[in-house]
PDB file of C-alpha atoms in Angstrom:
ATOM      1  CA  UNK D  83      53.353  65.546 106.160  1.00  0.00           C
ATOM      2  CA  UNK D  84      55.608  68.745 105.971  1.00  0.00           C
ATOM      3  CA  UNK D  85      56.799  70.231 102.582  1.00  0.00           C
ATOM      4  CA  UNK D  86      60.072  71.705 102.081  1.00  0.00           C
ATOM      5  CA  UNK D  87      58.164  74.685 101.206  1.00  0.00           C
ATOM      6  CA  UNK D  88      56.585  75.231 104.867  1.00  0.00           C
ATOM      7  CA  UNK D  89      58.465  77.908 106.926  1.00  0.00           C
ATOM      8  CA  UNK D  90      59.259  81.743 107.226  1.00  0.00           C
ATOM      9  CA  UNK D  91      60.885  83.855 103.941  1.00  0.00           C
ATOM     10  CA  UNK D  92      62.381  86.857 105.654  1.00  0.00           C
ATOM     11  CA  UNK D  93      63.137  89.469 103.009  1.00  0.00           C
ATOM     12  CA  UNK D  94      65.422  92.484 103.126  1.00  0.00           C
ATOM     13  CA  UNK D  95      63.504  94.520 105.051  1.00  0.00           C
ATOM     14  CA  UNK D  96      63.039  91.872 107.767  1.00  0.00           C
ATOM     15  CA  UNK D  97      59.571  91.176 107.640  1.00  0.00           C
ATOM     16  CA  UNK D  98      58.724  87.481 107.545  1.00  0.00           C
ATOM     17  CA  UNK D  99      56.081  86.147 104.781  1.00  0.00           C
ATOM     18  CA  UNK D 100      54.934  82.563 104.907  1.00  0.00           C
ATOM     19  CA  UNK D 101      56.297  79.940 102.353  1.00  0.00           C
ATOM     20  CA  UNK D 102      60.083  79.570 101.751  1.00  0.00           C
ATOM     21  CA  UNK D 103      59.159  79.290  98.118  1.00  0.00           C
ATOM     22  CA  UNK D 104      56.291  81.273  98.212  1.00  0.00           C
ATOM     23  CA  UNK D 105      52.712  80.957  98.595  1.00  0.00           C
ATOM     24  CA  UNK D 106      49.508  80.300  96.830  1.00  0.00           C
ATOM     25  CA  UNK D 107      45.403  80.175  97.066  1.00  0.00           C
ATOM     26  CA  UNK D 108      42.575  78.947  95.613  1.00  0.00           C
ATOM     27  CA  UNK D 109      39.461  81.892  94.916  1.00  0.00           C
ATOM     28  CA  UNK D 110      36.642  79.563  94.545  1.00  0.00           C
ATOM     29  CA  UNK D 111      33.747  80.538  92.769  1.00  0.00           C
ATOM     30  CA  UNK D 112      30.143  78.517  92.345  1.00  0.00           C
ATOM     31  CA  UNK D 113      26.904  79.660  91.805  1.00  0.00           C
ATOM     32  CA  UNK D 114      24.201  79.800  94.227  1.00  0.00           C
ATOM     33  CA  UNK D 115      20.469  78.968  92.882  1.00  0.00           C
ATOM     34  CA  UNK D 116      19.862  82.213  91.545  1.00  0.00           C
ATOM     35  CA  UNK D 117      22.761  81.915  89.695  1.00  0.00           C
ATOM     36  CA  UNK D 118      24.740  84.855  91.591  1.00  0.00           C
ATOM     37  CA  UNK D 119      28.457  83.803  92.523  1.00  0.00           C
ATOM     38  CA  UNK D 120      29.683  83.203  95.644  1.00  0.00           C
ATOM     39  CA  UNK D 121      33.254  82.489  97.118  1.00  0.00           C
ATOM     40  CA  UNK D 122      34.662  79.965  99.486  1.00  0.00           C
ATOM     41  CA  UNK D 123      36.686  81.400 102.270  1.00  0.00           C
ATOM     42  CA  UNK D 124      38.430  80.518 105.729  1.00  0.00           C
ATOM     43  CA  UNK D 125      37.519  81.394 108.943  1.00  0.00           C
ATOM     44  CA  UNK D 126      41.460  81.471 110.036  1.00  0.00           C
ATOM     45  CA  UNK D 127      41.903  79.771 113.710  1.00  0.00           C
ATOM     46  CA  UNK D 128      43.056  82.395 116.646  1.00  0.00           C
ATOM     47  CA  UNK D 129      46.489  80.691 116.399  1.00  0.00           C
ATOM     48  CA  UNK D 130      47.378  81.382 112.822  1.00  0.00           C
ATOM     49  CA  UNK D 131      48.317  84.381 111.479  1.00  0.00           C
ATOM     50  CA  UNK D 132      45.901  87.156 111.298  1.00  0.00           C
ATOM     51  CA  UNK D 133      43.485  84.628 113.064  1.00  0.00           C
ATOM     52  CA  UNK D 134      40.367  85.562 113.345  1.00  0.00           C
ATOM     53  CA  UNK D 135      40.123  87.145 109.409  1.00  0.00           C
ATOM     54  CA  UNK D 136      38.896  85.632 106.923  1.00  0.00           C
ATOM     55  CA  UNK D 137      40.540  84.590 103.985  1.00  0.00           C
ATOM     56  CA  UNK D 138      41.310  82.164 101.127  1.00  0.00           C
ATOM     57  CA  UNK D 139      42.424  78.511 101.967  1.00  0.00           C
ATOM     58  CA  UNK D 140      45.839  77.991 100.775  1.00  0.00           C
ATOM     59  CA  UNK D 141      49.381  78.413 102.131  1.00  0.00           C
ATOM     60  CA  UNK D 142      53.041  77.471 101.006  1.00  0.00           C
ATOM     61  CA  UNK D 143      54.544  75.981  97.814  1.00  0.00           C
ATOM     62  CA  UNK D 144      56.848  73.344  97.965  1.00  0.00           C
ATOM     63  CA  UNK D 145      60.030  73.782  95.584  1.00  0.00           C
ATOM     64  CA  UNK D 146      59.045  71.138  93.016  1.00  0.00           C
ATOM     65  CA  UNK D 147      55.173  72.608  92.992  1.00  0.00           C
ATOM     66  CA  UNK D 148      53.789  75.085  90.410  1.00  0.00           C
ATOM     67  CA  UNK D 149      51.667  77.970  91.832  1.00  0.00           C
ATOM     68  CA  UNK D 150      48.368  76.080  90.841  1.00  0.00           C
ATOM     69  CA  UNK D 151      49.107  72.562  92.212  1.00  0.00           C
ATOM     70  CA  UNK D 152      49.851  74.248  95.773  1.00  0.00           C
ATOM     71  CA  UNK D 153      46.595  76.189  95.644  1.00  0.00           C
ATOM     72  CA  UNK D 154      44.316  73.111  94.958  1.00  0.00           C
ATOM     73  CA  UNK D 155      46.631  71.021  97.318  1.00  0.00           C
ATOM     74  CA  UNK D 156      46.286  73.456 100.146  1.00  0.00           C
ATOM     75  CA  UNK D 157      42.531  74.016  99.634  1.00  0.00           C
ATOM     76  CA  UNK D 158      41.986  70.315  99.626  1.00  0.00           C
ATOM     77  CA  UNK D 159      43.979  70.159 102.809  1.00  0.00           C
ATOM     78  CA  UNK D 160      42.220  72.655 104.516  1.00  0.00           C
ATOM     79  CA  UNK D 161      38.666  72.769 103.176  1.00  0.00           C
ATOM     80  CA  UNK D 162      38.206  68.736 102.120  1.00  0.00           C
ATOM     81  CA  UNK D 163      37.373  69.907  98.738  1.00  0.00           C
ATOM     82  CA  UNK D 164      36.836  67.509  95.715  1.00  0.00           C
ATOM     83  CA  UNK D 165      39.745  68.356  93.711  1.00  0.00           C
ATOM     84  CA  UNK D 166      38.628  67.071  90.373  1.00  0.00           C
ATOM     85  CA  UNK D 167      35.495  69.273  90.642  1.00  0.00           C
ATOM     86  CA  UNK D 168      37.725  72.505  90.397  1.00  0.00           C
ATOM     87  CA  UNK D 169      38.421  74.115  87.046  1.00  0.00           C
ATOM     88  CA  UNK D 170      41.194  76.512  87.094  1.00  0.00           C
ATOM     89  CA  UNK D 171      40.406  79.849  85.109  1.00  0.00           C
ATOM     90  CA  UNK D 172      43.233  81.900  85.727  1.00  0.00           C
ATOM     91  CA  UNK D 173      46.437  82.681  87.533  1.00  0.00           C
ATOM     92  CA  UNK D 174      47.252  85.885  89.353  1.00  0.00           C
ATOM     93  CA  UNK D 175      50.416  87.086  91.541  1.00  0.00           C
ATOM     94  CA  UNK D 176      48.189  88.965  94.208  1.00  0.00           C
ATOM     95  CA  UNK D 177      51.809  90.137  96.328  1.00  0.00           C
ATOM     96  CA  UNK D 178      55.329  89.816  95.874  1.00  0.00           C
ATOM     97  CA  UNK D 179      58.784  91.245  97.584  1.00  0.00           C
ATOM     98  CA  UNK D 180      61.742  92.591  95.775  1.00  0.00           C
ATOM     99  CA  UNK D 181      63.624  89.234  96.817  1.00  0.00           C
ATOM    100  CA  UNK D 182      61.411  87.077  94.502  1.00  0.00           C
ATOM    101  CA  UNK D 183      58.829  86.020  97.367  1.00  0.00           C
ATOM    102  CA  UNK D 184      55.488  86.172  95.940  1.00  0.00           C
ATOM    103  CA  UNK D 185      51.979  85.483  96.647  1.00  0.00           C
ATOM    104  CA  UNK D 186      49.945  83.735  93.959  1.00  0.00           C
ATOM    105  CA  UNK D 187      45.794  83.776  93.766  1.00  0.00           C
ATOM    106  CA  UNK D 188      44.703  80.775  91.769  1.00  0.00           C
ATOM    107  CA  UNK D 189      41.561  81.442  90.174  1.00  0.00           C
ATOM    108  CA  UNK D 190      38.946  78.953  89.440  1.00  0.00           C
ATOM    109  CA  UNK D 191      35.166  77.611  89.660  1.00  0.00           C
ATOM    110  CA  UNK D 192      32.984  74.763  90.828  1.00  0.00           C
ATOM    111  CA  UNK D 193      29.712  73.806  89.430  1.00  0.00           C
ATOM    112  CA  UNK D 194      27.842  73.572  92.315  1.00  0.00           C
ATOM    113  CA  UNK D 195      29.229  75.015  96.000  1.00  0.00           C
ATOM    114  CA  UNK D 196      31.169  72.092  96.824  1.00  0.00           C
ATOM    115  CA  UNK D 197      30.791  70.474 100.524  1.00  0.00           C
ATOM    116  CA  UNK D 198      33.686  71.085 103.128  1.00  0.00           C
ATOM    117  CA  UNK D 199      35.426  69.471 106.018  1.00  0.00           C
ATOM    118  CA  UNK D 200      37.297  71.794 108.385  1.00  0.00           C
ATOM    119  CA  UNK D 201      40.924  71.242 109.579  1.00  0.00           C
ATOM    120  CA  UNK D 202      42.652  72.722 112.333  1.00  0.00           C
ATOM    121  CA  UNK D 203      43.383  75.859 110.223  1.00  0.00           C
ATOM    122  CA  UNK D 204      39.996  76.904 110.133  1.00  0.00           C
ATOM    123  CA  UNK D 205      37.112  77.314 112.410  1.00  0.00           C
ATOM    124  CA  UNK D 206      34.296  77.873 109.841  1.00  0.00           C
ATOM    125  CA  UNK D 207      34.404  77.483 106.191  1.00  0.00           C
ATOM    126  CA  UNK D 208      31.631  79.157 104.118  1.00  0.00           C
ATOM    127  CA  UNK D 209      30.202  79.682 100.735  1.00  0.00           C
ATOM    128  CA  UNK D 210      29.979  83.917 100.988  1.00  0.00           C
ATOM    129  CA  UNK D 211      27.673  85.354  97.902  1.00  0.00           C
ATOM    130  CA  UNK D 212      30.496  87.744  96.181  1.00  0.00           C
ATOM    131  CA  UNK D 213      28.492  90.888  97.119  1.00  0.00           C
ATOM    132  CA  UNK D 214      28.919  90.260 100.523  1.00  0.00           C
ATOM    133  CA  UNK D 215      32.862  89.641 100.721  1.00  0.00           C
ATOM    134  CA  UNK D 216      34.459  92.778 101.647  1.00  0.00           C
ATOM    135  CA  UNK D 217      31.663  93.097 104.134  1.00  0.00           C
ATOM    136  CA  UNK D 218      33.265  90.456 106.382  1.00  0.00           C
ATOM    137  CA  UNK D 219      36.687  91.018 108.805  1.00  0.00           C
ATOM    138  CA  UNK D 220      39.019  90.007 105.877  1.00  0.00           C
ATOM    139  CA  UNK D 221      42.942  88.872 106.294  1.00  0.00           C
ATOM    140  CA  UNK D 222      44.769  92.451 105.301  1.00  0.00           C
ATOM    141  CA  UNK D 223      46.527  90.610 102.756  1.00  0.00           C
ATOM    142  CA  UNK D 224      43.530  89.264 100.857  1.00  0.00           C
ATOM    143  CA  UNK D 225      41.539  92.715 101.595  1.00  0.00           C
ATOM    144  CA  UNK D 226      43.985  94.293  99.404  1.00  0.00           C
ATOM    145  CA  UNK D 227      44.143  91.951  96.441  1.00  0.00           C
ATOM    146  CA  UNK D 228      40.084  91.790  96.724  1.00  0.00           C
ATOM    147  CA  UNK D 229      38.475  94.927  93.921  1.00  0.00           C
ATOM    148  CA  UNK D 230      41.008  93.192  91.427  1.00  0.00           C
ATOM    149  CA  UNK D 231      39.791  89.565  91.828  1.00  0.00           C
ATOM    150  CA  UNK D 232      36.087  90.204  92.267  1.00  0.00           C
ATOM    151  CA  UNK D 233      34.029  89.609  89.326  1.00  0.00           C
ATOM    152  CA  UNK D 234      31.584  92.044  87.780  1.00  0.00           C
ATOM    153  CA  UNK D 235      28.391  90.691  85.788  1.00  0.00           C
ATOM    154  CA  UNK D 236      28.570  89.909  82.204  1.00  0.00           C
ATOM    155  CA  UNK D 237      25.676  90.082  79.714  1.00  0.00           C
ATOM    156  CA  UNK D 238      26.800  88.057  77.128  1.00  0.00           C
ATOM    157  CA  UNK D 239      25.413  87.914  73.331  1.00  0.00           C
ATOM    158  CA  UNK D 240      26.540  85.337  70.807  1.00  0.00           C
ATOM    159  CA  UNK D 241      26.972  86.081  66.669  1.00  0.00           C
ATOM    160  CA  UNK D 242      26.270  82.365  66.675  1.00  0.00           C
ATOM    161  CA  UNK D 243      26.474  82.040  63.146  1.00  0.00           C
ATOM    162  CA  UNK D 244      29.840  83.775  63.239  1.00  0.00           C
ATOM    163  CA  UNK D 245      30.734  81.388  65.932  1.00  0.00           C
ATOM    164  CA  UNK D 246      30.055  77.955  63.973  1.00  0.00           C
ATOM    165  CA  UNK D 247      31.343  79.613  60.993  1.00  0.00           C
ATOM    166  CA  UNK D 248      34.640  79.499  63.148  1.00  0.00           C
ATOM    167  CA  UNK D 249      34.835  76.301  63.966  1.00  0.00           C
ATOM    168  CA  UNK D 250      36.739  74.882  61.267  1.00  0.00           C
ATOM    169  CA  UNK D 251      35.560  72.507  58.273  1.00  0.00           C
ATOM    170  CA  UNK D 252      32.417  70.544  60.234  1.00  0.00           C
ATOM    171  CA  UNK D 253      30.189  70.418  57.593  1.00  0.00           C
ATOM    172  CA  UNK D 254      27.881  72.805  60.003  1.00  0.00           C
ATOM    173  CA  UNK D 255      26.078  74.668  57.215  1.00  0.00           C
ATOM    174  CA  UNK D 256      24.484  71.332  55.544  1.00  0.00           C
ATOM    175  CA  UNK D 257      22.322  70.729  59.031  1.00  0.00           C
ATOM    176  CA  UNK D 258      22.337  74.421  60.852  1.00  0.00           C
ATOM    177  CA  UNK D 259      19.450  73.502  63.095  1.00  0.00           C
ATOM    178  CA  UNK D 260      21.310  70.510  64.456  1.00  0.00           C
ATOM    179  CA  UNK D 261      24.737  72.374  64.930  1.00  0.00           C
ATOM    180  CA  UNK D 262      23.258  74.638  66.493  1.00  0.00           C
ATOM    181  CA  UNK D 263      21.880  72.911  68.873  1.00  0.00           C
ATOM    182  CA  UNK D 264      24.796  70.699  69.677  1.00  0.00           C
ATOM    183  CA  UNK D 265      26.734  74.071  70.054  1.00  0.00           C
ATOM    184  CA  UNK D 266      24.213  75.794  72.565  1.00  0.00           C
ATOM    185  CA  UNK D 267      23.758  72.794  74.128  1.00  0.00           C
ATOM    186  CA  UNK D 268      27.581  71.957  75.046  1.00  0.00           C
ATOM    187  CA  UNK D 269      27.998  75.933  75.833  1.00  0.00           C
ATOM    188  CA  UNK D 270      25.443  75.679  78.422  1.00  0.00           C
ATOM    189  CA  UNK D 271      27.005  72.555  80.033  1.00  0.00           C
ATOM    190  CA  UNK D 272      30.286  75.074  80.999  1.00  0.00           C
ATOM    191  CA  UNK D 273      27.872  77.671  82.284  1.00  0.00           C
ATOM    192  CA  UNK D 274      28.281  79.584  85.051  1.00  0.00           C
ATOM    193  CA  UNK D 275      31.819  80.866  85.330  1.00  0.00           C
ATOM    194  CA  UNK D 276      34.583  83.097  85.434  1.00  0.00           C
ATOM    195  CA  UNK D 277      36.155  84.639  82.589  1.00  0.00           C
ATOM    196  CA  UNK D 278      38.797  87.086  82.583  1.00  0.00           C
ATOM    197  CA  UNK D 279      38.015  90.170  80.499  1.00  0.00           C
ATOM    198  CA  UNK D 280      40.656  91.617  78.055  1.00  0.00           C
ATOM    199  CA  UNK D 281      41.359  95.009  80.979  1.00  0.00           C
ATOM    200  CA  UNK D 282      42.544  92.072  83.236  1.00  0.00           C
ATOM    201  CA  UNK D 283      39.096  92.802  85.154  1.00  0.00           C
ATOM    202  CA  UNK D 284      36.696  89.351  86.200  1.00  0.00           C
ATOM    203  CA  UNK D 285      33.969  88.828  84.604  1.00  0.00           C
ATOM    204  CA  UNK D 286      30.946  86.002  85.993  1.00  0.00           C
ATOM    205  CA  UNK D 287      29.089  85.015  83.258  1.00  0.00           C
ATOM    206  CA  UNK D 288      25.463  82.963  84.519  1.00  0.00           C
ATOM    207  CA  UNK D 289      23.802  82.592  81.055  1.00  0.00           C
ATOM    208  CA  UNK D 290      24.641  83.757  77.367  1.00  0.00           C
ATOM    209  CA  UNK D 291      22.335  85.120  75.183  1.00  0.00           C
ATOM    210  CA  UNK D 292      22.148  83.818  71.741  1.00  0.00           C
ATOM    211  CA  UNK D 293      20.862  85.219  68.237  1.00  0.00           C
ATOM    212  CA  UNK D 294      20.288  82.971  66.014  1.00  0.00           C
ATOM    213  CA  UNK D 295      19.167  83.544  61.948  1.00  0.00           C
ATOM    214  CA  UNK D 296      18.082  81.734  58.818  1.00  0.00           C
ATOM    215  CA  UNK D 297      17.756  78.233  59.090  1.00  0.00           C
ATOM    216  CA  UNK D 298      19.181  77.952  62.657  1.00  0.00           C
ATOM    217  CA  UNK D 299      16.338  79.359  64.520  1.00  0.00           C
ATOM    218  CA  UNK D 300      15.000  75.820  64.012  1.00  0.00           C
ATOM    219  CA  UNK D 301      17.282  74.827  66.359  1.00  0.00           C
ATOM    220  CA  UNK D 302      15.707  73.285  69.849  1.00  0.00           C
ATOM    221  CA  UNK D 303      17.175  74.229  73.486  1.00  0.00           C
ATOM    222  CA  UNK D 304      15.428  74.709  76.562  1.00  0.00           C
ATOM    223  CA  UNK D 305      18.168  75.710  78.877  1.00  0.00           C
ATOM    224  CA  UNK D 306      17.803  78.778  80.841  1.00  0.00           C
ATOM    225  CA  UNK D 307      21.492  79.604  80.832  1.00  0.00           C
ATOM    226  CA  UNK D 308      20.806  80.051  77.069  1.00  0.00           C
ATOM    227  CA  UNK D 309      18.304  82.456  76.315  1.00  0.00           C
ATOM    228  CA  UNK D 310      17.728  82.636  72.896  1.00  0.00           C
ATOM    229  CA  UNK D 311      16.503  85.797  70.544  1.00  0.00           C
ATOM    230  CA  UNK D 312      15.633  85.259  66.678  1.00  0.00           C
ATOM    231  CA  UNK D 313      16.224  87.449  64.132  1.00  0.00           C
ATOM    232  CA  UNK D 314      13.538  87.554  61.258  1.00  0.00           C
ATOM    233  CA  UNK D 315      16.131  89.797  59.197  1.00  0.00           C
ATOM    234  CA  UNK D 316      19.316  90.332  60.003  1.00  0.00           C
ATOM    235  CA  UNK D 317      21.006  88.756  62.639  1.00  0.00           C
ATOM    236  CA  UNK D 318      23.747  91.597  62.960  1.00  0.00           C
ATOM    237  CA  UNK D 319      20.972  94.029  63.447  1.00  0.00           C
ATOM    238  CA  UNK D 320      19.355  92.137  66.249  1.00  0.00           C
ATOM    239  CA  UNK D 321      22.866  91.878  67.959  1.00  0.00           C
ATOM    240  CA  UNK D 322      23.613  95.479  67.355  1.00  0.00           C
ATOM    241  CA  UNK D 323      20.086  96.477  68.671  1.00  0.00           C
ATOM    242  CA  UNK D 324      20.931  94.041  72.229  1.00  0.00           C
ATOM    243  CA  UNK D 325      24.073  95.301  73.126  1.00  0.00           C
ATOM    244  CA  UNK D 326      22.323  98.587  72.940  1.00  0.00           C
ATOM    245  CA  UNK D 327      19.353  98.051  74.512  1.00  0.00           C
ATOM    246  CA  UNK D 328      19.462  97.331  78.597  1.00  0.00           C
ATOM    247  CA  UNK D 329      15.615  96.596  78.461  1.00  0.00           C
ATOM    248  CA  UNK D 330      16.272  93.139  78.367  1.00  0.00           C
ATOM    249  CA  UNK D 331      19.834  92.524  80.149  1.00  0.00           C
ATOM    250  CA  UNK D 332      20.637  90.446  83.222  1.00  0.00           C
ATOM    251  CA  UNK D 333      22.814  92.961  84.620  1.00  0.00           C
ATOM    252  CA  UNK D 334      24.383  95.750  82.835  1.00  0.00           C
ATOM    253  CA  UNK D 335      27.198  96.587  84.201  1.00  0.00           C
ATOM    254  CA  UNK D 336      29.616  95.053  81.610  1.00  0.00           C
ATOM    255  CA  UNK D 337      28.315  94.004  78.302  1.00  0.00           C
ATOM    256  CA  UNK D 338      30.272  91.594  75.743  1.00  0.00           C
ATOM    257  CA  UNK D 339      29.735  90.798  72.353  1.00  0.00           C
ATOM    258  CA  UNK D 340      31.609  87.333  70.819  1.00  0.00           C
ATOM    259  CA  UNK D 341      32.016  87.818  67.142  1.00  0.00           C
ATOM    260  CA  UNK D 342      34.857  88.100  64.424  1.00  0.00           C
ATOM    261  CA  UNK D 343      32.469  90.703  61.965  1.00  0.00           C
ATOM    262  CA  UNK D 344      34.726  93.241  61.938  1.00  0.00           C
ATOM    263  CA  UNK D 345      31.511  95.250  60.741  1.00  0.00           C
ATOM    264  CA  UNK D 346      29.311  94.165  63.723  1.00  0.00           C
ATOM    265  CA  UNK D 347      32.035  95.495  65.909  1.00  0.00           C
ATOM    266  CA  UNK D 348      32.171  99.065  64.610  1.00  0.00           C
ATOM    267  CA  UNK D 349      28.663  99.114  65.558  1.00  0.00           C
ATOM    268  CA  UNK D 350      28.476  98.510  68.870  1.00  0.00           C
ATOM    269  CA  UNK D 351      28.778 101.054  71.781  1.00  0.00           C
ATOM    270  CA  UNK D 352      31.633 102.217  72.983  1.00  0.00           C
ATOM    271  CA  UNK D 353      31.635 100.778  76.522  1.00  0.00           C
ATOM    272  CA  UNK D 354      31.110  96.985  74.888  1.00  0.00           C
ATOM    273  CA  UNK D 355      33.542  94.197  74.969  1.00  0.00           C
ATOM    274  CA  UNK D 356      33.772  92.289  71.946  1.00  0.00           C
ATOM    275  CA  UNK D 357      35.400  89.109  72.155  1.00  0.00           C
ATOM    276  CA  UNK D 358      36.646  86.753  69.603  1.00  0.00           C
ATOM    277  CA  UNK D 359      34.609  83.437  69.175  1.00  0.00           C
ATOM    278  CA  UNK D 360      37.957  81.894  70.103  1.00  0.00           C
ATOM    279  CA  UNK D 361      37.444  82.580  73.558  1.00  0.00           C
ATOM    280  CA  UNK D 362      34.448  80.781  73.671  1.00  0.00           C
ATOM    281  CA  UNK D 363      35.124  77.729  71.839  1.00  0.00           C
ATOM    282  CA  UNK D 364      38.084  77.203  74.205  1.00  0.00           C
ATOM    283  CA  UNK D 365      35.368  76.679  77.035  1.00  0.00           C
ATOM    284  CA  UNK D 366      34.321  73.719  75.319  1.00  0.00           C
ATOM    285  CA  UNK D 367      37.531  71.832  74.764  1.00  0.00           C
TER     286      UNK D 367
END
């Protein structure tokens, strides 16, 4: 069934742009087994526009649509994808005209690469490992929003003390073993994914490394998306010592921090991202 949104937006300059309302797709992210990301895209059939490229799934919004609902509509159109198993992680307007029309990437992840059904629109779906995207022909549109929706690994190290100590009146410091194991455990059940880093750059975060101190390195998880380092002093020190250190990082190339210690943050290098524990206690919500 048609939308009222399907159809050509001509603009002032006279070049047409699909979607009388606009447009929107979904960048789909899920981990392979090694935990690397990789991205769902279109093969687009020779008849469509640009066919041939490769690109998101997606297309136009219909009036009484917001940006999101089209995206996971259109994918689910186009690709057969379970809707329910796509979290949405962010929102981004990837193009836009003077007149209004504009072009919005709908971020989000799956836990697992999700299976596919091709449509008409398509004549190949695939799961691409993010590495290899700007390798293949891309639609010009998408090739251009590409280096700002990519991801970049995240090493990621918890203050987890500071992070229960932020959850609010729980009664968490009578049984510190056992919340911390309820908290590592629920933080690994939202692992991988996407998070978007405070420079507006993508982050994909596979695991999270966790110091724990005191009484909570009693705690018991087994989870390899949580590797866990104890602290037989101070747990600050240990912290300070990791985001230093790349001895013992996953990858590098962007290193975050989540902790309120206004002290622990002065003492971190310059080039980490420190993060409030806010941002990670909304995963689990």
């Amino acid at each position: 069934m048609r939308g009222d949104g399907d159809g050509w937006a001509v603009g002032p300059d006279g070049d047409k742009r699909w979607g009388r309302h606009g447009a929107a797709g979904l960048l789909l992210r899920a981990p392979l087994p090694d935990g690397t990301p990789a991205v769902l895209l279109q093969h687009r059939a020779a008849w469509s526009h640009q066919g041939g490229t490769w690109a998101l799934p997606g297309g136009a919004r219909d009036s009484h649509e917001s940006t999101v609902d089209a995206a996971v509509r259109e994918a689910h159109e186009e690709t057969g994808i379970e809707v329910a198993a796509v979290a949405v992680r962010a929102v981004r307007i990837t193009s836009g005209t003077a007149d209004g029309w504009t072009y919005t990437t709908v971020v989000a992840d799956a836990a697992v690469p999700l299976a596919t059904t091709l449509n008409g629109e398509s004549t190949e779906l695939r799961w691409v490992p993010e590495d290899q995207v700007e390798e293949m022909p891309l639609h010009a549109g998408f090739a251009e929003a590409w280096p700002n929706l990519r991801t970049r690994p995240v090493r990621m190290l918890l203050d987890t003390a500071n992070v229960l100590g932020s959850t609010g009146p729980t009664g968490w410091w009578r049984d510190r073993p056992g919340a911390t194991t309820t908290l590592l455990e629920n933080l690994a059940a939202v692992l991988p994914r996407t998070v978007e880093l405070p420079d507006g750059v993508f982050g994909w975060v596979p695991r999270v490394e966790v110091v724990l101190e005191g009484a909570a390195r009693a705690a018991m998880t087994d989870d390899a998306r949580i590797p866990v380092h104890t602290a037989d002093g101070s747990g600050d020190d240990e912290l300070a010592r990791l985001a230093a250190s790349t001895a013992t990082a996953v990858d590098p190339s962007v290193t975050v921090v989540v902790t309120a210690d206004r002290g622990l943050r002065d003492r971190l290098p310059d080039d980490t991202v420190a993060l409030p524990p806010s941002v990670v206690l909304a995963w689990l919500r």
